[in-house]
Each structure stands twice: as structure tokens, then as C-alpha cells.
């Protein structure tokens, strides 16, 4: 585990369009955007999937990810119209990168149910 492409982005070993950064959180543009605004929000610590999370241990960190989403949504002017937050988990969830991340999608109307 660890040393995914997102760790390389955190360590500035590969480039990314970083839009937000705090001590614990980094956010950057998705390289293959699925909406006019598509940002990935990640913890800097290496947590592979949602399954390794617990409210008791990671509650504060999860709160920081949500704070980031709200700040970025305001930054991009999509807060008022609304947006979608997605965390894919594992094979059936469609997770490709095993470093925890939240997708922030906005700037268009979303469909439901997702594919
Ligand atoms: P997921 O399928 O939930 O694991 O999402 C992984 C996301 O990471 C996909 O939307 C990819 O387009 C995105 N991605 C992969 N490599 C990069 C990269 N180098 N920079 C930015 N986004 C990336």
C-alpha cells in the first residue's frame, strides 16, 4: 500500500493543478474531468479506502475534507447551485487510486442514479 500517484502529487514529484492546501489536506483538478468543476480532495496521510476509516479515529480529518469541499465550491462559484461529493470504495465502487479521495463535481446538473 501507499506510494500511489497521489502520494507523488503530495510530494511534488509529479505535477498537478493544486487548488487548495492545508496541513492535512490537498485538493487538485482531476486529470479527466467529468464535470465543468471536478476537484479531488485528499488527506495527505495515506489511507487506502473508506473501509480503513472510522468516525472515532478520523472524524476530524473527514471534517477537514468537507471544509475543503465547501471552500472550493465557493471558490468556483458552484456552492449555491449545488454540487456532488463522491467517495468510490473498492472494485465495485469504481475506485482506481487507492489513496482516499473525495470527488467534488459541479457546474452542471447531475444525473441520478449514477452509473
Ligand atoms: P477513483 O476512480 O475514485 O479512484 O478516482 C480516481 C481519479 O483520479 C480519476 O477521476 C482520475 O481521473 C484521477 N486521476 C488519476 N491520475 C491523476 C493525476 N495524475 N492527476 C489528477 N487526477 C488524476
Coordinates of N, CA, C and O and ligand atoms in Angstrom, one line a residue:
X1 N 0.8 -1.2 0.0 CA 0.0 0.0 0.0 C 0.9 1.3 0.0 O 2.1 1.2 0.3
X2 N 0.3 2.3 -0.3 CA 1.0 3.6 -0.3 C 1.7 3.8 -1.6 O 1.7 3.0 -2.5
X3 N 2.4 5.0 -1.6 CA 3.1 5.4 -2.8 C 2.3 5.3 -4.1 O 2.7 4.9 -5.1
X4 N 1.0 5.8 -4.0 CA 0.2 5.9 -5.2 C 0.6 7.2 -5.9 O 1.4 8.0 -5.4
X5 N -0.1 7.4 -7.0 CA 0.2 8.6 -7.8 C -0.2 9.8 -7.0 O 0.4 10.9 -7.1
X6 N -1.1 9.7 -6.1 CA -1.5 10.8 -5.2 C -0.4 11.2 -4.2 O -0.2 12.4 -3.9
X7 N 0.3 10.2 -3.7 CA 1.5 10.5 -2.8 C 2.5 11.3 -3.6 O 3.1 12.2 -3.1
X8 N 2.7 10.9 -4.9 CA 3.7 11.6 -5.7 C 3.2 13.1 -5.9 O 4.1 14.0 -6.0
X9 N 1.9 13.3 -6.0 CA 1.4 14.7 -6.1 C 1.7 15.4 -4.8 O 2.1 16.6 -4.8
X10 N 1.4 14.8 -3.7 CA 1.6 15.4 -2.4 C 3.1 15.8 -2.2 O 3.4 16.9 -1.8
X11 N 4.0 14.9 -2.7 CA 5.4 15.2 -2.5 C 6.0 16.0 -3.7 O 7.2 16.2 -3.8
X12 N 5.1 16.5 -4.6 CA 5.5 17.3 -5.7 C 6.5 16.6 -6.6 O 7.3 17.2 -7.3
X13 N 6.3 15.3 -6.7 CA 7.2 14.5 -7.6 C 6.6 14.5 -9.0 O 7.3 14.3 -10.0
X14 N 5.2 14.6 -9.1 CA 4.6 14.8 -10.4 C 3.7 16.1 -10.3 O 3.2 16.4 -9.2
X15 N 3.5 16.8 -11.4 CA 2.7 18.0 -11.3 C 1.2 17.7 -11.2 O 0.7 16.7 -11.6
X16 N 0.5 18.7 -10.6 CA -1.0 18.7 -10.5 C -1.4 20.1 -10.4 O -0.6 21.0 -9.9
X17 N -2.6 20.4 -10.8 CA -3.2 21.7 -10.7 C -3.8 21.8 -9.3 O -5.0 21.6 -9.1
X18 N -3.0 22.2 -8.3 CA -3.4 22.3 -6.9 C -4.3 23.5 -6.7 O -3.9 24.6 -7.1
X19 N -5.4 23.3 -6.1 CA -6.3 24.5 -5.9 C -6.5 24.8 -4.4 O -7.1 25.9 -4.1
X20 N -6.1 24.0 -3.5 CA -6.3 24.1 -2.1 C -5.3 23.3 -1.3 O -5.1 22.2 -1.7
X21 N -4.8 23.9 -0.2 CA -3.9 23.1 0.6 C -3.9 23.5 2.0 O -3.9 24.8 2.3
X22 N -3.9 22.6 2.9 CA -3.8 22.9 4.4 C -2.7 21.9 4.9 O -2.2 21.1 4.1
X23 N -2.5 21.9 6.2 CA -1.6 21.0 6.8 C -1.9 19.5 6.5 O -1.0 18.7 6.2
X24 N -3.2 19.2 6.5 CA -3.6 17.8 6.4 C -4.3 17.4 5.1 O -4.6 16.3 4.8
X25 N -4.7 18.4 4.3 CA -5.5 18.2 3.1 C -4.9 18.9 1.9 O -4.3 19.9 2.0
X26 N -5.0 18.2 0.7 CA -4.6 18.7 -0.6 C -5.8 18.5 -1.5 O -6.5 17.5 -1.5
X27 N -6.0 19.5 -2.4 CA -7.0 19.3 -3.5 C -6.4 19.8 -4.8 O -5.7 20.8 -4.9
X28 N -6.8 19.1 -5.8 CA -6.3 19.4 -7.2 C -7.3 19.0 -8.2 O -8.2 18.2 -8.0
X29 N -7.1 19.5 -9.4 CA -8.0 19.2 -10.5 C -7.9 17.8 -11.0 O -6.7 17.3 -11.1
X30 N -9.0 17.1 -11.2 CA -9.0 15.8 -11.8 C -8.5 15.9 -13.2 O -8.9 16.7 -14.0
X31 N -7.6 15.0 -13.5 CA -6.9 15.0 -14.9 C -7.9 14.6 -16.0 O -7.7 14.9 -17.2
X32 N -9.0 14.0 -15.6 CA -10.0 13.5 -16.6 C -11.4 14.0 -16.1 O -12.2 13.2 -15.7
X33 N -11.6 15.3 -16.2 CA -12.8 15.9 -15.6 C -14.1 15.4 -16.1 O -14.3 15.2 -17.4
X34 N -15.1 15.1 -15.2 CA -16.4 14.6 -15.6 C -17.5 15.7 -15.5 O -18.7 15.4 -15.6
X35 N -17.1 16.8 -15.2 CA -18.0 18.0 -15.0 C -17.1 19.2 -15.2 O -15.9 19.2 -15.1
X36 N -17.8 20.4 -15.4 CA -17.0 21.6 -15.5 C -16.1 21.9 -14.3 O -15.0 22.4 -14.5
X37 N -16.5 21.5 -13.2 CA -15.6 21.6 -12.0 C -15.5 20.1 -11.5 O -16.5 19.5 -11.2
X38 N -14.3 19.6 -11.4 CA -14.0 18.3 -10.9 C -12.7 18.3 -10.2 O -11.6 18.3 -10.8
X39 N -12.8 18.4 -8.9 CA -11.7 18.5 -8.0 C -11.6 17.3 -7.1 O -12.6 16.7 -6.6
X40 N -10.4 16.8 -6.9 CA -10.1 15.7 -6.0 C -9.6 16.3 -4.7 O -8.6 17.0 -4.7
X41 N -10.2 15.9 -3.6 CA -9.8 16.3 -2.2 C -9.3 15.1 -1.5 O -10.0 14.1 -1.3
X42 N -8.0 15.2 -1.0 CA -7.4 14.1 -0.4 C -6.7 14.4 0.9 O -6.3 15.5 1.1
X43 N -6.7 13.4 1.8 CA -5.9 13.7 3.0 C -4.4 13.4 2.7 O -4.1 12.6 1.8
X44 N -3.5 14.1 3.3 CA -2.1 13.9 3.0 C -1.6 12.6 3.6 O -0.7 12.0 3.0
X45 N -2.3 12.1 4.6 CA -1.9 10.8 5.2 C -2.4 9.7 4.3 O -3.5 9.9 3.6
X46 N -1.7 8.6 4.2 CA -2.1 7.5 3.3 C -3.1 6.6 3.9 O -2.8 5.8 4.8
X47 N -4.3 6.7 3.5 CA -5.4 5.9 3.9 C -6.0 5.3 2.6 O -6.4 6.1 1.7
X48 N -5.9 4.0 2.4 CA -6.3 3.4 1.0 C -7.7 3.6 0.7 O -8.0 4.1 -0.5
X49 N -8.7 3.3 1.6 CA -10.1 3.3 1.2 C -10.9 3.8 2.3 O -10.5 3.9 3.5
X50 N -12.2 4.0 2.1 CA -13.2 4.3 3.1 C -13.2 3.2 4.2 O -13.5 3.5 5.3
X51 N -12.9 2.0 3.8 CA -13.0 0.9 4.8 C -12.0 1.0 5.9 O -12.2 0.4 7.0
X52 N -10.9 1.8 5.7 CA -10.0 2.0 6.8 C -10.3 3.2 7.7 O -9.6 3.6 8.5
X53 N -11.5 3.8 7.4 CA -11.9 5.0 8.2 C -12.8 4.6 9.3 O -13.6 3.7 9.2
X54 N -12.7 5.3 10.4 CA -13.7 5.2 11.5 C -14.0 6.6 12.0 O -13.1 7.5 12.0
X55 N -15.2 6.8 12.4 CA -15.6 8.1 12.9 C -14.7 8.5 14.1 O -14.3 9.7 14.2
X56 N -14.5 7.5 15.0 CA -13.7 7.9 16.2 C -12.3 8.3 15.9 O -11.8 9.2 16.5
X57 N -11.7 7.6 15.0 CA -10.3 7.9 14.7 C -10.1 9.1 13.6 O -9.2 9.8 13.7
X58 N -11.0 9.1 12.7 CA -10.8 10.1 11.5 C -11.9 11.1 11.4 O -11.9 11.8 10.4
X59 N -12.7 11.3 12.5 CA -13.8 12.3 12.4 C -13.3 13.7 12.0 O -13.8 14.4 11.2
X60 N -12.2 14.1 12.7 CA -11.7 15.5 12.5 C -11.2 15.6 11.0 O -11.4 16.6 10.4
X61 N -10.5 14.6 10.6 CA -9.9 14.6 9.2 C -11.1 14.7 8.2 O -11.0 15.4 7.2
X62 N -12.1 13.9 8.4 CA -13.2 13.9 7.5 C -13.9 15.2 7.5 O -14.3 15.7 6.4
X63 N -14.0 15.9 8.7 CA -14.5 17.2 8.7 C -13.7 18.2 7.9 O -14.2 19.1 7.2
X64 N -12.3 18.0 7.9 CA -11.5 18.9 7.1 C -11.7 18.7 5.6 O -11.6 19.6 4.8
X65 N -12.0 17.4 5.2 CA -12.3 17.2 3.8 C -13.6 17.9 3.4 O -13.6 18.5 2.3
X66 N -14.5 17.9 4.3 CA -15.8 18.6 4.0 C -15.6 20.1 4.0 O -16.1 20.8 3.1
X67 N -14.8 20.6 4.9 CA -14.5 22.0 4.9 C -13.8 22.4 3.6 O -14.2 23.5 3.0
X68 N -12.9 21.6 3.1 CA -12.2 21.9 1.9 C -13.2 21.9 0.7 O -13.2 22.9 -0.1
X69 N -14.2 21.0 0.7 CA -15.2 21.0 -0.4 C -16.0 22.3 -0.3 O -16.2 22.9 -1.4
X70 N -16.4 22.7 0.8 CA -17.2 23.9 0.9 C -16.4 25.2 0.5 O -16.9 26.0 -0.3
X71 N -15.1 25.2 0.9 CA -14.3 26.4 0.5 C -14.1 26.4 -1.0 O -14.2 27.4 -1.7
X72 N -13.8 25.2 -1.6 CA -13.5 25.1 -3.0 C -14.8 25.4 -3.8 O -14.7 26.1 -4.9
X73 N -15.9 24.9 -3.4 CA -17.2 25.1 -4.1 C -17.5 26.6 -4.1 O -17.9 27.2 -5.1
X74 N -17.2 27.3 -3.0 CA -17.4 28.8 -3.0 C -16.4 29.4 -4.0 O -16.8 30.3 -4.8
X75 N -15.1 29.0 -4.0 CA -14.1 29.5 -4.8 C -14.5 29.4 -6.3 O -14.2 30.3 -7.1
X76 N -15.2 28.3 -6.7 CA -15.5 28.1 -8.1 C -16.9 28.6 -8.4 O -17.4 28.4 -9.5
X77 N -17.6 29.2 -7.4 CA -18.9 29.7 -7.6 C -20.0 28.7 -7.9 O -21.0 29.0 -8.5
X78 N -19.8 27.5 -7.3 CA -20.8 26.4 -7.5 C -21.6 26.1 -6.2 O -22.4 25.1 -6.2
X79 N -21.3 26.8 -5.2 CA -21.9 26.4 -3.9 C -23.4 26.6 -3.9 O -24.1 25.7 -3.5
X80 N -23.8 27.7 -4.4 CA -25.3 28.0 -4.3 C -26.1 27.0 -5.2 O -27.2 26.5 -4.7
X81 N -25.7 26.8 -6.4 CA -26.4 25.9 -7.2 C -26.3 24.4 -6.8 O -27.1 23.6 -7.2
X82 N -25.3 24.1 -6.0 CA -25.1 22.7 -5.5 C -24.1 21.9 -6.3 O -23.6 22.4 -7.4
X83 N -23.7 20.8 -5.7 CA -22.6 20.0 -6.3 C -22.7 18.6 -5.7 O -23.6 18.3 -5.0
X84 N -21.8 17.8 -6.2 CA -21.9 16.4 -5.7 C -20.5 16.0 -5.1 O -19.5 16.3 -5.7
X85 N -20.6 15.3 -4.0 CA -19.3 14.7 -3.4 C -19.4 13.2 -3.5 O -20.4 12.6 -3.1
X86 N -18.4 12.6 -4.0 CA -18.3 11.1 -4.2 C -17.1 10.6 -3.6 O -16.0 11.1 -3.9
X87 N -17.2 9.4 -2.9 CA -16.0 8.7 -2.5 C -16.3 7.2 -3.0 O -17.1 6.5 -2.5
X88 N -15.5 6.8 -4.0 CA -15.6 5.5 -4.5 C -14.8 4.6 -3.6 O -13.7 4.9 -3.2
X89 N -15.4 3.4 -3.4 CA -14.7 2.4 -2.5 C -14.6 1.1 -3.1 O -15.6 0.4 -3.4
X90 N -13.3 0.7 -3.4 CA -13.1 -0.7 -3.9 C -13.5 -1.0 -5.3 O -13.9 0.0 -6.0
X91 N -13.4 -2.2 -5.7 CA -13.7 -2.7 -7.1 C -15.1 -2.2 -7.5 O -15.2 -1.6 -8.6
X92 N -16.1 -2.6 -6.8 CA -17.5 -2.4 -7.3 C -17.8 -0.9 -7.1 O -18.7 -0.4 -7.8
X93 N -17.1 -0.2 -6.3 CA -17.3 1.3 -6.2 C -16.6 2.0 -7.3 O -16.8 3.3 -7.4
X94 N -15.8 1.4 -8.1 CA -15.1 2.0 -9.2 C -13.9 2.8 -8.8 O -13.4 3.7 -9.4
X95 N -13.3 2.4 -7.6 CA -12.1 3.1 -7.2 C -10.9 2.6 -8.0 O -10.6 1.4 -8.1
X96 N -10.1 3.6 -8.5 CA -8.9 3.3 -9.3 C -7.7 3.6 -8.5 O -6.7 3.0 -8.7
X97 N -7.7 4.7 -7.7 CA -6.5 5.1 -7.0 C -6.7 4.8 -5.5 O -7.7 5.3 -4.9
X98 N -5.9 3.9 -4.9 CA -6.1 3.5 -3.6 C -5.4 4.4 -2.6 O -4.5 4.0 -1.7
X99 N -5.7 5.7 -2.7 CA -5.4 6.7 -1.7 C -6.7 7.5 -1.5 O -7.2 8.0 -2.5
X100 N -7.3 7.5 -0.3 CA -8.6 8.0 -0.1 C -8.8 9.4 -0.8 O -7.9 10.2 -0.7
X101 N -9.9 9.5 -1.5 CA -10.1 10.8 -2.1 C -11.6 11.1 -2.2 O -12.4 10.1 -2.4
X102 N -12.0 12.3 -2.2 CA -13.4 12.7 -2.4 C -13.4 13.5 -3.7 O -12.6 14.4 -3.9
X103 N -14.4 13.1 -4.6 CA -14.6 13.9 -5.8 C -15.5 15.0 -5.5 O -16.6 14.8 -5.0
X104 N -15.2 16.2 -5.9 CA -16.1 17.4 -5.9 C -16.5 17.7 -7.3 O -15.6 18.0 -8.1
X105 N -17.8 17.5 -7.7 CA -18.2 17.7 -9.0 C -19.3 18.7 -9.1 O -20.2 18.7 -8.2
X106 N -19.2 19.6 -10.0 CA -20.2 20.7 -10.1 C -20.1 21.5 -11.4 O -19.3 21.1 -12.3
X107 N -21.0 22.4 -11.5 CA -21.0 23.3 -12.7 C -22.0 22.7 -13.8 O -22.1 23.3 -14.8
X108 N -22.6 21.7 -13.4 CA -23.7 21.2 -14.3 C -24.7 20.4 -13.4 O -24.4 20.0 -12.3
X109 N -25.9 20.1 -14.0 CA -26.8 19.3 -13.3 C -26.4 17.8 -13.3 O -26.1 17.3 -14.4
X110 N -26.5 17.1 -12.2 CA -26.1 15.7 -12.1 C -27.2 14.8 -12.3 O -28.4 15.2 -12.0
X111 N -27.0 13.6 -12.8 CA -28.0 12.6 -13.0 C -28.1 11.7 -11.8 O -27.1 11.5 -11.1
X112 N -29.2 11.1 -11.6 CA -29.4 10.1 -10.6 C -30.3 9.0 -11.1 O -31.3 9.3 -11.7
X113 N -30.0 7.7 -10.9 CA -28.9 7.1 -10.2 C -27.6 7.2 -11.0 O -27.6 7.3 -12.3
X114 N -26.4 7.2 -10.4 CA -25.1 7.2 -11.1 C -24.9 5.8 -11.7 O -25.6 4.9 -11.3
X115 N -24.1 5.8 -12.7 CA -23.9 4.5 -13.5 C -23.2 3.4 -12.6 O -22.6 3.7 -11.6
Ligands
LIG1 P1 -11.4 6.9 -8.4 O1 -11.9 6.1 -9.6 O2 -12.5 7.3 -7.5 O3 -10.3 6.1 -7.8 O4 -10.8 8.3 -9.0 C1 -9.5 8.4 -9.3 C2 -9.5 9.7 -10.1 O5 -8.1 10.2 -10.2 C3 -10.0 9.6 -11.5 O6 -11.1 10.5 -11.7 C4 -8.8 10.1 -12.4 O7 -9.1 10.9 -13.5 C5 -8.0 10.9 -11.4 N1 -6.5 10.9 -11.6 C6 -5.7 9.9 -11.9 N2 -4.4 10.3 -12.0 C7 -4.5 11.7 -11.8 C8 -3.5 12.7 -11.8 N3 -2.2 12.4 -12.1 N4 -3.9 14.0 -11.6 C9 -5.2 14.2 -11.4 N5 -6.1 13.3 -11.3 C10 -5.8 12.0 -11.6

